[in-house]
Amino acid sequence: MATHRFDPTFTDRVIDAMGPKTSPRMRQLMTGLIRHMHDYAREEELTVDEWMAGVKMLNWAGQMSDDKRNEGQLVCDVFGLESLVDEITFKLAEEAKDAPTATAILGPFFRADTPWRQNGEDIVKSKPADAEMAFMQGRVMDFQTKKPLVGASVEVWQASTNGLYEQQDSEQVEFNLRGKFKTDEEGRYWFYCLRPTPYPVPDDGPAGKLLELMDRHPFRPAHIHILATCEGYRPLTTQIFDRKDKYLDNDSVFAVKDSLIVDFVPRENDPEASLELNYDVKLVKDEASTNGV
Amino acid sequence: MATHRFDPTFTDRVIDAMGPKTSPRMRQLMTGLIRHMHDYAREEELTVDEWMAGVKMLNWAGQMSDDKRNEGQLVCDVFGLESLVDEITFKLAEEAKDAPTATAILGPFFRADTPWRQNGEDIVKSKPADAEMAFMQGRVMDFQTKKPLVGASVEVWQASTNGLYEQQDSEQVEFNLRGKFKTDEEGRYWFYCLRPTPYPVPDDGPAGKLLELMDRHPFRPAHIHILATCEGYRPLTTQIFDRKDKYLDNDSVFAVKDSLIVDFVPRENDPEASLELNYDVKLVKDEASTNGV
């Protein structure tokens, strides 16, 4: 504990105010939160004005958030926090069992109401003039047995070439560049999409303001979001990144992992797409559900 | 630095993403914030679900906040953070010069548009049935010379006996229990108000949820808020607490300081009030303005 010249009993008094009905995990989380918050304020000698500027940012984030946008999440993302808790959660799961495909953050543009589509369908419903079309395919399989998983769901979402997801852009039809696919009897999914392009995270709110204050660019490397689920298996949230992207080493939300970098390769004899991407998803059995716990 | 089994380069990578145009103070504040945030997540092995529950709380705080309510501030208050940054700010001012009257937090119920009132006026515009009336008076003076300050502003605000400030309660007329008074040629201010009563902070938002999760009561000891200003002097924000209050030792926002505890004494021969409170405010010269810096 650093020495300081402020009331040495204060932090313990705040922690000790917790009553006996606090759950053990909540007590642990709140104790750590209060200690770090107070240590931070004392170490940096945070003033009332600086703290109040922070409060305004937080309130602003909430005020910008709605069904289609989660600015509080984006603020965490630019500090690398979502990527870090993702790493922690993955490590805990890995230690409990085996390693599934590396995970990545869900991000603020996921929509719970994305529609089902047929395998082979094109998710590009509003096609930009500079579109580079890709055919994506793969299998969903059991991580341990490599057995294909039939009837698994593969949900994907991506931004258009102008850097906007459909809910951010009135020029795109609803659910453009999104879709949920069900794997066939061989565990396969396939569809057409855009080769993803880099884009800046929205910079009209506190996350953008923080990036500006930290003199950082807002760009994310080109990626496709994937959420794969199958009954009896743990859901997997991931993102796959184009190896050729120039922002791979400095993603504004720090979500890139080496194992998530993929290669788009030329596709022959398909008038619909000039590129092809093969990506298999491995899911880990959910002990809680398979053991009936 | 605690040992842990997560990517040891991650936090430095996030910090090092800051560009050269970040101001020195911003770099310091952001570096400390990122380190504490990441250390906290790793030490407690914060999961995605727990982090997301926190994000929802933060967004909820912003969504509840408007001109009349600052829930983000209240969330900080229940963690003792406003009280702590107030102590820090006061200590910095004290070290830079002399000690003014101890300060206390502004709290989320201050209103910038509070009207001026005449000395001697009663701020109780909607009088509750269980009101105990008090006459409050005092002088504003220079901390060093003890010279009275003429034309200083003393702004006060207090909750009604139902625990609500006027902006929280449609039964109270606007600006009930608030007023700004100008000191006379002897530096004096005086007015009628309620003997303050303890009340719970609003518990219908994330601050209340956090208190519940920490098994804490939401009560604040009875107090009157004061904001005193005078040209050429530093503004002073404070709260004074009734010595007889049962929550003095466990204020839900940790704002009580010994030097801010006051005594209401019986008042004779005044049909308007049965109690009296004398409270002098000492202001410190603002070097920046007096030196013309």
Coordinates of C-alpha atoms in Angstrom, one line a residue:
Chain A
M1 CA 0.0 0.0 0.0
A2 CA 1.5 3.4 -1.0
T3 CA 1.9 5.9 1.8
H4 CA -0.2 9.0 1.5
R5 CA -1.4 11.9 3.6
F6 CA -5.1 11.2 3.5
D7 CA -7.3 9.7 6.2
P8 CA -5.9 6.2 6.6
T9 CA -9.1 4.7 8.0
F10 CA -11.4 5.9 5.3
T11 CA -11.3 3.0 2.8
D12 CA -11.7 0.4 5.5
R13 CA -14.7 2.3 6.8
V14 CA -16.4 2.2 3.4
I15 CA -15.7 -1.5 3.0
D16 CA -16.7 -2.3 6.6
A17 CA -20.1 -0.7 5.9
M18 CA -21.1 -3.8 4.0
G19 CA -23.6 -5.8 6.0
P20 CA -23.7 -9.6 6.7
K21 CA -26.2 -10.4 4.0
T22 CA -23.7 -9.4 1.2
S23 CA -23.0 -12.5 -0.8
P24 CA -19.3 -13.7 -0.6
R25 CA -18.6 -13.0 -4.3
M26 CA -20.3 -9.6 -4.1
R27 CA -18.3 -8.8 -1.0
Q28 CA -15.1 -9.8 -2.7
L29 CA -15.9 -7.8 -5.9
M30 CA -17.0 -4.7 -4.0
T31 CA -14.0 -4.8 -1.6
G32 CA -11.6 -4.9 -4.5
L33 CA -13.5 -2.2 -6.4
I34 CA -13.5 0.2 -3.5
R35 CA -9.8 -0.4 -2.7
H36 CA -8.8 0.2 -6.3
M37 CA -11.1 3.2 -6.8
H38 CA -9.8 4.8 -3.6
D39 CA -6.1 3.9 -4.2
Y40 CA -6.4 5.4 -7.7
A41 CA -7.9 8.6 -6.4
R42 CA -5.2 9.0 -3.7
E43 CA -2.3 8.0 -6.0
E44 CA -3.2 10.4 -8.7
E45 CA -4.6 13.0 -6.2
L46 CA -7.7 13.2 -8.2
T47 CA -9.5 16.5 -7.7
V48 CA -13.3 17.1 -7.5
D49 CA -13.2 18.7 -11.0
E50 CA -11.4 15.8 -12.6
W51 CA -13.7 13.3 -10.9
M52 CA -16.8 15.3 -12.0
A53 CA -15.5 15.3 -15.6
G54 CA -15.4 11.5 -15.3
V55 CA -19.0 11.3 -13.9
K56 CA -20.2 13.4 -16.8
M57 CA -18.6 10.9 -19.2
L58 CA -20.3 8.0 -17.5
N59 CA -23.7 9.6 -17.5
W60 CA -23.2 10.6 -21.1
A61 CA -22.4 7.0 -22.0
G62 CA -25.7 5.8 -20.4
Q63 CA -27.7 8.5 -22.1
M64 CA -26.4 7.5 -25.5
S65 CA -27.2 3.8 -24.9
D66 CA -30.3 2.1 -26.1
D67 CA -31.4 -1.2 -27.7
K68 CA -29.1 -0.5 -30.7
R69 CA -26.1 0.9 -29.0
N70 CA -24.1 0.2 -25.8
E71 CA -21.8 3.1 -25.2
G72 CA -20.9 2.0 -21.7
Q73 CA -19.5 -1.2 -23.2
L74 CA -17.6 0.8 -25.9
V75 CA -16.0 2.9 -23.2
C76 CA -14.8 -0.2 -21.5
D77 CA -13.6 -1.6 -24.8
V78 CA -11.3 1.3 -25.6
F79 CA -9.7 0.7 -22.2
G80 CA -9.2 -3.0 -23.2
L81 CA -11.4 -4.2 -20.4
E82 CA -13.8 -6.3 -22.4
S83 CA -10.9 -8.0 -24.1
L84 CA -9.3 -8.6 -20.7
V85 CA -12.4 -10.1 -19.0
D86 CA -12.8 -12.2 -22.1
E87 CA -9.3 -13.6 -21.6
I88 CA -10.0 -14.2 -17.9
T89 CA -13.3 -16.0 -18.6
F90 CA -11.7 -18.1 -21.3
K91 CA -8.8 -19.0 -19.0
L92 CA -11.2 -20.1 -16.3
A93 CA -13.2 -22.2 -18.8
E94 CA -9.9 -23.7 -20.1
E95 CA -8.7 -24.6 -16.7
A96 CA -12.0 -26.2 -15.9
K97 CA -11.9 -28.4 -19.0
D98 CA -10.2 -28.2 -22.4
A99 CA -9.5 -25.3 -24.7
P100 CA -12.2 -24.3 -27.1
T101 CA -11.6 -22.0 -30.1
A102 CA -10.1 -18.7 -28.7
T103 CA -12.9 -16.3 -27.9
A104 CA -13.1 -12.5 -28.5
I105 CA -15.4 -9.8 -27.4
L106 CA -19.1 -9.6 -28.4
G107 CA -18.8 -5.9 -29.0
P108 CA -21.6 -3.3 -28.9
F109 CA -23.2 -4.1 -32.3
F110 CA -24.6 -7.5 -31.6
R111 CA -28.4 -7.8 -32.1
A112 CA -30.3 -10.5 -30.2
D113 CA -33.1 -10.4 -32.8
T114 CA -31.0 -11.3 -35.9
P115 CA -33.1 -13.5 -38.4
W116 CA -32.4 -17.0 -39.5
R117 CA -31.1 -17.4 -43.1
Q118 CA -30.7 -20.3 -45.4
N119 CA -27.3 -21.8 -46.0
G120 CA -25.9 -20.4 -49.2
E121 CA -27.8 -17.1 -48.8
D122 CA -26.1 -13.8 -49.3
I123 CA -26.1 -11.6 -46.2
V124 CA -25.3 -8.5 -48.3
K125 CA -28.8 -7.1 -48.7
S126 CA -27.6 -3.5 -49.3
K127 CA -24.6 -3.9 -51.6
P128 CA -22.0 -1.1 -51.5
A129 CA -20.3 0.0 -54.7
D130 CA -16.9 -1.0 -53.4
A131 CA -18.0 -4.4 -52.2
E132 CA -15.5 -7.3 -52.4
M133 CA -17.6 -10.4 -52.2
A134 CA -16.5 -13.5 -50.2
F135 CA -17.8 -17.0 -49.7
M136 CA -17.5 -18.2 -46.2
Q137 CA -17.9 -21.8 -45.1
G138 CA -16.9 -24.2 -42.4
R139 CA -18.1 -26.8 -40.0
V140 CA -19.1 -26.7 -36.3
M141 CA -17.7 -29.6 -34.4
D142 CA -17.2 -31.0 -30.9
F143 CA -13.8 -29.8 -29.6
Q144 CA -12.8 -33.1 -28.2
T145 CA -14.3 -35.7 -30.6
K146 CA -14.1 -33.5 -33.8
K147 CA -17.6 -34.9 -34.5
P148 CA -19.7 -32.5 -36.6
L149 CA -22.5 -30.8 -34.8
V150 CA -25.8 -30.9 -36.6
G151 CA -28.3 -28.1 -36.1
A152 CA -25.8 -25.8 -34.4
S153 CA -26.4 -22.1 -34.9
V154 CA -23.7 -19.8 -36.5
E155 CA -24.6 -16.2 -36.2
V156 CA -22.5 -13.6 -38.0
W157 CA -22.4 -9.8 -38.3
Q158 CA -20.1 -7.4 -40.0
A159 CA -19.9 -3.7 -40.8
S160 CA -20.3 -2.4 -44.4
T161 CA -17.5 -0.8 -46.3
N162 CA -18.5 2.6 -45.0
G163 CA -17.6 1.4 -41.5
L164 CA -21.2 1.2 -40.3
Y165 CA -23.3 -1.6 -39.0
E166 CA -26.8 -1.6 -40.3
Q167 CA -28.3 -0.2 -37.1
Q168 CA -26.0 2.8 -37.4
D169 CA -26.8 3.5 -41.0
S170 CA -30.2 4.5 -42.4
E171 CA -29.0 3.7 -45.9
Q172 CA -28.8 0.0 -45.1
V173 CA -31.9 -2.2 -44.9
E174 CA -32.5 -3.7 -41.5
F175 CA -30.4 -6.8 -40.7
N176 CA -28.1 -6.2 -43.6
L177 CA -24.8 -8.0 -43.1
R178 CA -26.2 -10.2 -40.4
G179 CA -27.6 -13.7 -40.3
K180 CA -28.1 -16.9 -38.3
F181 CA -27.3 -20.2 -40.1
K182 CA -28.1 -23.7 -39.0
T183 CA -25.5 -26.4 -39.7
D184 CA -26.6 -29.2 -42.0
E185 CA -26.3 -33.0 -41.4
E186 CA -22.6 -32.8 -41.8
G187 CA -22.2 -29.8 -39.4
R188 CA -21.6 -27.4 -42.3
Y189 CA -22.6 -23.8 -42.7
W190 CA -22.0 -21.5 -45.8
F191 CA -23.0 -18.1 -47.0
Y192 CA -21.9 -15.0 -49.0
C193 CA -20.7 -11.9 -47.2
L194 CA -18.4 -9.0 -47.7
R195 CA -14.6 -9.1 -47.3
P196 CA -14.6 -7.1 -44.1
T197 CA -12.9 -3.7 -44.1
P198 CA -11.4 -1.7 -41.2
Y199 CA -13.6 0.9 -39.6
P200 CA -13.5 3.4 -36.7
V201 CA -15.6 2.8 -33.6
P202 CA -18.2 5.6 -33.2
D203 CA -16.5 8.7 -31.9
D204 CA -19.5 10.9 -31.2
G205 CA -19.7 9.9 -27.5
P206 CA -17.5 9.5 -24.5
A207 CA -15.5 6.6 -26.0
G208 CA -14.5 8.8 -28.9
K209 CA -13.7 11.7 -26.5
L210 CA -11.5 9.4 -24.5
L211 CA -9.7 8.2 -27.6
E212 CA -9.1 11.8 -28.6
L213 CA -7.8 12.7 -25.1
M214 CA -5.5 9.7 -25.3
D215 CA -4.4 10.7 -28.8
R216 CA -5.4 7.3 -30.2
H217 CA -7.0 6.4 -33.5
P218 CA -10.5 4.8 -33.4
F219 CA -9.9 2.1 -36.0
R220 CA -10.6 -1.6 -35.7
P221 CA -9.0 -4.1 -38.0
A222 CA -11.3 -5.8 -40.6
H223 CA -13.2 -8.6 -38.9
I224 CA -16.4 -10.7 -38.9
H225 CA -18.2 -11.4 -35.7
I226 CA -19.3 -15.0 -34.9
L227 CA -21.5 -16.3 -32.2
A228 CA -21.9 -20.1 -32.3
T229 CA -24.3 -22.1 -30.2
C230 CA -25.4 -25.7 -30.0
E231 CA -27.5 -27.4 -27.4
G232 CA -25.4 -29.1 -24.8
Y233 CA -22.3 -27.0 -25.7
R234 CA -21.0 -23.7 -24.4
P235 CA -21.8 -20.7 -26.6
L236 CA -18.7 -19.3 -28.3
T237 CA -18.3 -15.6 -29.1
T238 CA -15.5 -14.8 -31.4
Q239 CA -14.2 -12.5 -34.2
I240 CA -12.0 -13.4 -37.1
F241 CA -9.5 -11.0 -38.5
D242 CA -8.1 -10.5 -42.0
R243 CA -4.4 -11.2 -42.0
K244 CA -3.8 -8.4 -44.5
D245 CA -5.3 -5.6 -42.3
K246 CA -3.0 -2.7 -41.3
Y247 CA -4.6 -2.3 -37.9
L248 CA -4.0 -5.9 -36.7
D249 CA -1.3 -4.6 -34.3
N250 CA -3.2 -1.7 -32.9
D251 CA -6.9 -2.5 -32.7
S252 CA -8.6 0.3 -30.9
V253 CA -10.4 -2.2 -28.6
F254 CA -7.5 -4.7 -28.3
A255 CA -9.4 -7.8 -29.4
V256 CA -7.0 -9.4 -31.8
K257 CA -5.5 -12.8 -30.9
D258 CA -3.1 -14.6 -33.2
S259 CA -5.3 -17.7 -33.4
L260 CA -8.2 -15.5 -34.7
I261 CA -6.3 -14.3 -37.8
V262 CA -7.5 -15.8 -41.0
D263 CA -6.7 -15.8 -44.7
F264 CA -9.1 -14.9 -47.5
V265 CA -8.0 -16.9 -50.6
P266 CA -9.1 -16.4 -54.3
R267 CA -12.2 -18.3 -55.3
E268 CA -12.4 -19.8 -58.8
N269 CA -15.5 -20.1 -61.0
D270 CA -18.0 -18.4 -58.8
P271 CA -19.6 -15.3 -60.3
E272 CA -20.9 -14.4 -56.8
A273 CA -17.6 -14.1 -55.0
S274 CA -13.9 -13.6 -55.8
L275 CA -12.7 -14.6 -52.4
E276 CA -13.2 -17.6 -50.1
L277 CA -12.8 -18.1 -46.4
N278 CA -12.8 -21.5 -44.6
Y279 CA -13.4 -21.4 -40.9
D280 CA -14.3 -24.2 -38.6
V281 CA -15.7 -23.6 -35.1
K282 CA -15.0 -26.0 -32.2
L283 CA -17.4 -26.1 -29.3
V284 CA -16.8 -27.5 -25.8
K285 CA -19.4 -29.6 -24.1
D286 CA -21.3 -27.8 -21.4
E287 CA -20.8 -30.0 -18.3
A288 CA -23.6 -28.3 -16.5
S289 CA -26.1 -29.3 -19.2
T290 CA -24.8 -32.7 -20.2
N291 CA -24.5 -33.9 -16.6
G292 CA -28.0 -32.6 -15.9
V293 CA -26.6 -30.4 -13.1
Chain B
M1 CA 2.3 -6.3 -9.0
A2 CA 0.5 -9.5 -8.1
T3 CA 1.5 -12.6 -10.1
H4 CA -1.2 -13.9 -12.4
R5 CA -1.6 -16.2 -15.3
F6 CA -2.9 -13.7 -17.9
D7 CA -1.1 -12.1 -20.8
P8 CA 1.6 -10.1 -19.0
T9 CA 2.1 -7.6 -21.8
F10 CA -1.6 -6.6 -22.2
T11 CA -1.9 -3.7 -19.8
D12 CA 1.3 -2.0 -21.1
R13 CA 0.1 -2.4 -24.6
V14 CA -3.2 -0.6 -23.8
I15 CA -1.2 2.2 -22.0
D16 CA 1.4 2.4 -24.7
A17 CA -1.4 3.0 -27.3
M18 CA -1.6 6.6 -26.1
G19 CA -0.2 9.0 -28.6
P20 CA 2.3 11.9 -28.1
K21 CA -0.4 14.6 -28.1
T22 CA -1.9 13.2 -24.8
S23 CA -1.5 16.0 -22.2
P24 CA 0.8 15.0 -19.3
R25 CA -2.0 15.0 -16.7
M26 CA -4.3 13.1 -18.9
R27 CA -1.6 10.5 -19.6
Q28 CA -1.0 10.1 -15.8
L29 CA -4.8 9.8 -15.1
M30 CA -5.4 7.3 -17.9
T31 CA -2.3 5.2 -17.1
G32 CA -3.4 4.9 -13.5
L33 CA -7.0 4.2 -14.5
I34 CA -6.0 1.5 -16.9
R35 CA -3.6 -0.2 -14.5
H36 CA -6.2 -0.2 -11.6
M37 CA -9.0 -1.4 -13.9
H38 CA -6.9 -4.2 -15.3
D39 CA -5.4 -5.2 -11.9
Y40 CA -8.8 -5.3 -10.5
A41 CA -10.2 -7.6 -13.2
R42 CA -7.2 -10.0 -12.9
E43 CA -7.1 -10.0 -9.1
E44 CA -10.8 -10.8 -8.8
E45 CA -10.9 -12.9 -12.0
L46 CA -13.8 -10.8 -13.2
T47 CA -15.9 -12.7 -15.7
V48 CA -17.7 -11.4 -18.8
D49 CA -21.0 -11.8 -17.1
E50 CA -19.9 -9.9 -14.0
W51 CA -18.4 -7.1 -16.1
M52 CA -21.5 -6.9 -18.3
A53 CA -23.6 -6.5 -15.1
G54 CA -21.4 -3.6 -14.2
V55 CA -21.8 -2.0 -17.7
K56 CA -25.6 -2.3 -17.3
M57 CA -25.4 -0.5 -14.0
L58 CA -23.4 2.3 -15.5
N59 CA -25.7 2.7 -18.5
W60 CA -28.7 2.7 -16.2
A61 CA -27.1 5.5 -14.1
G62 CA -26.7 7.7 -17.2
Q63 CA -30.2 6.9 -18.4
M64 CA -31.7 8.1 -15.0
S65 CA -29.7 11.3 -15.0
D66 CA -31.0 14.6 -16.2
D67 CA -30.9 18.3 -15.1
K68 CA -32.5 17.4 -11.8
R69 CA -30.7 14.2 -11.0
N70 CA -27.2 12.9 -11.2
E71 CA -27.2 9.2 -10.6
G72 CA -23.6 8.6 -11.8
Q73 CA -22.6 10.9 -9.0
L74 CA -24.7 9.1 -6.5
V75 CA -23.2 5.8 -7.5
C76 CA -19.7 7.3 -6.8
D77 CA -21.1 8.7 -3.5
V78 CA -22.1 5.3 -2.1
F79 CA -18.6 4.1 -2.8
G80 CA -17.2 7.1 -0.8
L81 CA -15.5 8.4 -3.9
E82 CA -16.9 12.0 -3.8
S83 CA -16.0 12.3 -0.2
L84 CA -12.5 11.1 -0.9
V85 CA -11.8 13.4 -3.8
D86 CA -13.2 16.2 -1.7
E87 CA -10.7 15.4 1.0
I88 CA -7.9 15.3 -1.6
T89 CA -8.9 18.6 -3.2
F90 CA -9.2 20.2 0.3
K91 CA -5.8 18.9 1.3
L92 CA -4.2 20.2 -1.9
A93 CA -5.7 23.6 -1.3
E94 CA -4.6 23.5 2.3
E95 CA -1.1 22.7 1.4
A96 CA -1.0 25.4 -1.2
K97 CA -2.2 28.0 1.4
D98 CA -4.1 28.0 4.7
A99 CA -7.0 25.9 5.9
P100 CA -10.4 27.1 5.1
T101 CA -13.6 25.6 6.8
A102 CA -13.6 21.9 6.1
T103 CA -15.4 21.1 2.9
A104 CA -18.0 18.4 2.1
I105 CA -19.5 17.0 -1.0
L106 CA -21.9 19.0 -3.2
G107 CA -24.1 16.0 -3.7
P108 CA -26.5 15.3 -6.5
F109 CA -29.3 17.7 -5.5
F110 CA -27.6 21.0 -5.9
R111 CA -29.4 23.3 -8.5
A112 CA -27.5 26.0 -10.3
D113 CA -30.6 28.1 -10.8
T114 CA -31.6 28.5 -7.1
P115 CA -33.2 32.0 -6.6
W116 CA -31.9 34.9 -4.4
R117 CA -33.9 35.5 -1.2
Q118 CA -33.9 38.3 1.3
N119 CA -32.1 37.9 4.6
G120 CA -34.7 36.9 7.2
E121 CA -36.9 35.0 4.7
D122 CA -38.3 31.6 5.4
I123 CA -37.1 29.0 2.8
V124 CA -39.9 26.6 3.9
K125 CA -42.4 27.4 1.1
S126 CA -44.2 24.0 1.4
K127 CA -44.4 23.4 5.1
P128 CA -44.7 19.8 6.2
A129 CA -47.0 18.9 9.2
D130 CA -44.1 17.6 11.2
A131 CA -41.8 20.6 10.6
E132 CA -39.5 21.7 13.4
M133 CA -38.5 25.3 12.5
A134 CA -35.1 26.7 13.0
F135 CA -33.5 30.1 12.6
M136 CA -30.0 29.9 11.0
Q137 CA -27.6 32.8 11.1
G138 CA -23.9 33.5 10.8
R139 CA -21.2 35.5 9.2
V140 CA -19.0 35.0 6.2
M141 CA -15.5 36.1 6.9
D142 CA -11.9 36.1 5.6
F143 CA -10.2 33.0 6.9
Q144 CA -7.0 34.9 7.7
T145 CA -8.1 38.4 8.8
K146 CA -11.5 37.4 10.2
K147 CA -12.8 40.5 8.5
P148 CA -16.5 40.2 7.5
L149 CA -17.1 39.7 3.8
V150 CA -19.9 42.0 2.5
G151 CA -21.9 40.9 -0.4
A152 CA -20.9 37.3 -0.2
S153 CA -23.4 34.6 -1.3
V154 CA -24.6 31.9 1.0
E155 CA -26.6 29.3 -0.9
V156 CA -28.4 26.6 1.2
W157 CA -30.5 23.6 0.3
Q158 CA -32.1 20.8 2.4
A159 CA -34.5 17.9 2.1
S160 CA -38.0 18.1 3.6
T161 CA -39.1 15.9 6.4
N162 CA -40.3 13.2 4.0
G163 CA -36.7 12.8 2.9
L164 CA -37.2 14.4 -0.5
Y165 CA -35.6 17.5 -2.1
E166 CA -38.1 19.6 -4.0
Q167 CA -37.0 18.4 -7.4
Q168 CA -37.8 14.8 -6.3
D169 CA -41.3 15.6 -4.9
S170 CA -44.2 17.0 -6.9
E171 CA -45.9 18.0 -3.6
Q172 CA -43.3 20.7 -2.9
V173 CA -43.3 24.0 -4.8
E174 CA -40.3 24.6 -7.0
F175 CA -37.2 25.8 -5.0
N176 CA -38.8 24.9 -1.7
L177 CA -36.1 24.6 1.0
R178 CA -33.5 26.4 -1.2
G179 CA -32.2 29.9 -1.3
K180 CA -29.3 32.2 -2.0
F181 CA -28.6 35.0 0.6
K182 CA -26.3 37.9 0.2
T183 CA -24.4 39.0 3.3
D184 CA -25.1 42.5 4.7
E185 CA -22.6 45.2 5.5
E186 CA -21.5 43.2 8.6
G187 CA -21.0 40.0 6.6
R188 CA -24.1 38.5 8.1
Y189 CA -26.8 36.2 6.6
W190 CA -29.9 34.9 8.4
F191 CA -33.0 33.0 7.4
Y192 CA -35.6 30.4 8.6
C193 CA -35.4 26.8 7.6
L194 CA -36.3 23.3 8.8
R195 CA -34.3 21.4 11.4
P196 CA -33.0 18.9 9.0
T197 CA -34.0 15.2 9.3
P198 CA -32.2 12.0 8.1
Y199 CA -33.3 10.6 4.8
P200 CA -32.5 7.8 2.4
V201 CA -30.7 8.5 -0.8
P202 CA -32.9 7.5 -3.8
D203 CA -32.9 3.7 -4.1
D204 CA -34.8 3.2 -7.3
G205 CA -31.6 3.1 -9.5
P206 CA -28.1 1.5 -9.6
A207 CA -27.0 3.3 -6.4
G208 CA -29.9 1.8 -4.5
K209 CA -29.2 -1.6 -6.1
L210 CA -25.5 -1.4 -5.1
L211 CA -26.5 -0.6 -1.5
E212 CA -28.8 -3.6 -1.4
L213 CA -26.1 -5.8 -2.9
M214 CA -23.8 -4.6 -0.2
D215 CA -26.4 -5.0 2.5
R216 CA -26.2 -1.3 3.5
H217 CA -28.9 1.2 4.6
P218 CA -29.4 4.2 2.4
F219 CA -29.7 6.8 5.1
R220 CA -27.9 10.1 5.3
P221 CA -27.6 11.9 8.7
A222 CA -29.6 15.1 8.9
H223 CA -27.8 18.0 7.2
I224 CA -28.0 21.3 5.5
H225 CA -26.0 22.0 2.3
I226 CA -24.1 25.2 2.0
L227 CA -22.2 26.7 -0.9
A228 CA -20.6 30.0 -0.1
T229 CA -18.9 32.3 -2.6
C230 CA -17.4 35.8 -2.6
E231 CA -15.5 37.6 -5.3
G232 CA -11.7 37.1 -4.8
Y233 CA -12.2 34.1 -2.6
R234 CA -12.4 30.4 -3.2
P235 CA -15.9 28.9 -3.3
L236 CA -16.7 26.7 -0.4
T237 CA -19.0 23.7 -0.6
T238 CA -20.0 22.2 2.7
Q239 CA -22.6 20.3 4.7
I240 CA -23.4 20.8 8.4
F241 CA -24.7 17.9 10.4
D242 CA -26.9 17.8 13.5
R243 CA -25.0 16.4 16.4
K244 CA -28.1 14.5 17.7
D245 CA -28.5 12.4 14.5
K246 CA -28.3 8.6 14.8
Y247 CA -26.6 8.2 11.4
L248 CA -23.6 10.5 12.1
D249 CA -21.4 7.4 12.3
N250 CA -22.7 5.6 9.3
D251 CA -23.6 8.1 6.6
S252 CA -24.4 6.2 3.4
V253 CA -22.2 8.6 1.4
F254 CA -19.4 9.0 4.0
A255 CA -19.5 12.8 4.1
V256 CA -19.5 13.5 7.9
K257 CA -16.4 15.3 9.3
D258 CA -16.1 16.1 13.0
S259 CA -15.6 19.8 12.3
L260 CA -18.9 19.9 10.4
I261 CA -21.1 18.8 13.3
V262 CA -23.3 21.5 14.8
D263 CA -25.7 22.1 17.6
F264 CA -29.2 23.3 17.3
V265 CA -30.1 25.2 20.5
P266 CA -33.5 26.4 21.8
R267 CA -34.5 29.8 20.6
E268 CA -36.5 32.1 22.9
N269 CA -39.3 34.5 22.1
D270 CA -39.6 33.8 18.4
P271 CA -43.0 32.5 17.3
E272 CA -41.4 31.5 13.9
A273 CA -38.8 29.0 15.2
S274 CA -38.1 27.0 18.3
L275 CA -34.5 26.3 17.5
E276 CA -31.5 28.3 16.5
L277 CA -28.3 27.5 14.7
N278 CA -25.2 29.8 14.5
Y279 CA -22.7 29.0 11.8
D280 CA -19.9 31.2 10.5
V281 CA -18.3 30.5 7.2
K282 CA -14.6 31.3 6.6
L283 CA -13.4 31.8 3.1
V284 CA -9.8 31.7 1.8
K285 CA -8.5 34.3 -0.6
D286 CA -8.1 33.1 -4.2
E287 CA -4.5 33.8 -5.0
A288 CA -5.2 33.4 -8.7
S289 CA -7.7 36.2 -8.8
T290 CA -6.1 38.5 -6.2
N291 CA -2.8 38.3 -7.9
G292 CA -4.4 38.9 -11.2
V293 CA -2.8 35.6 -12.5

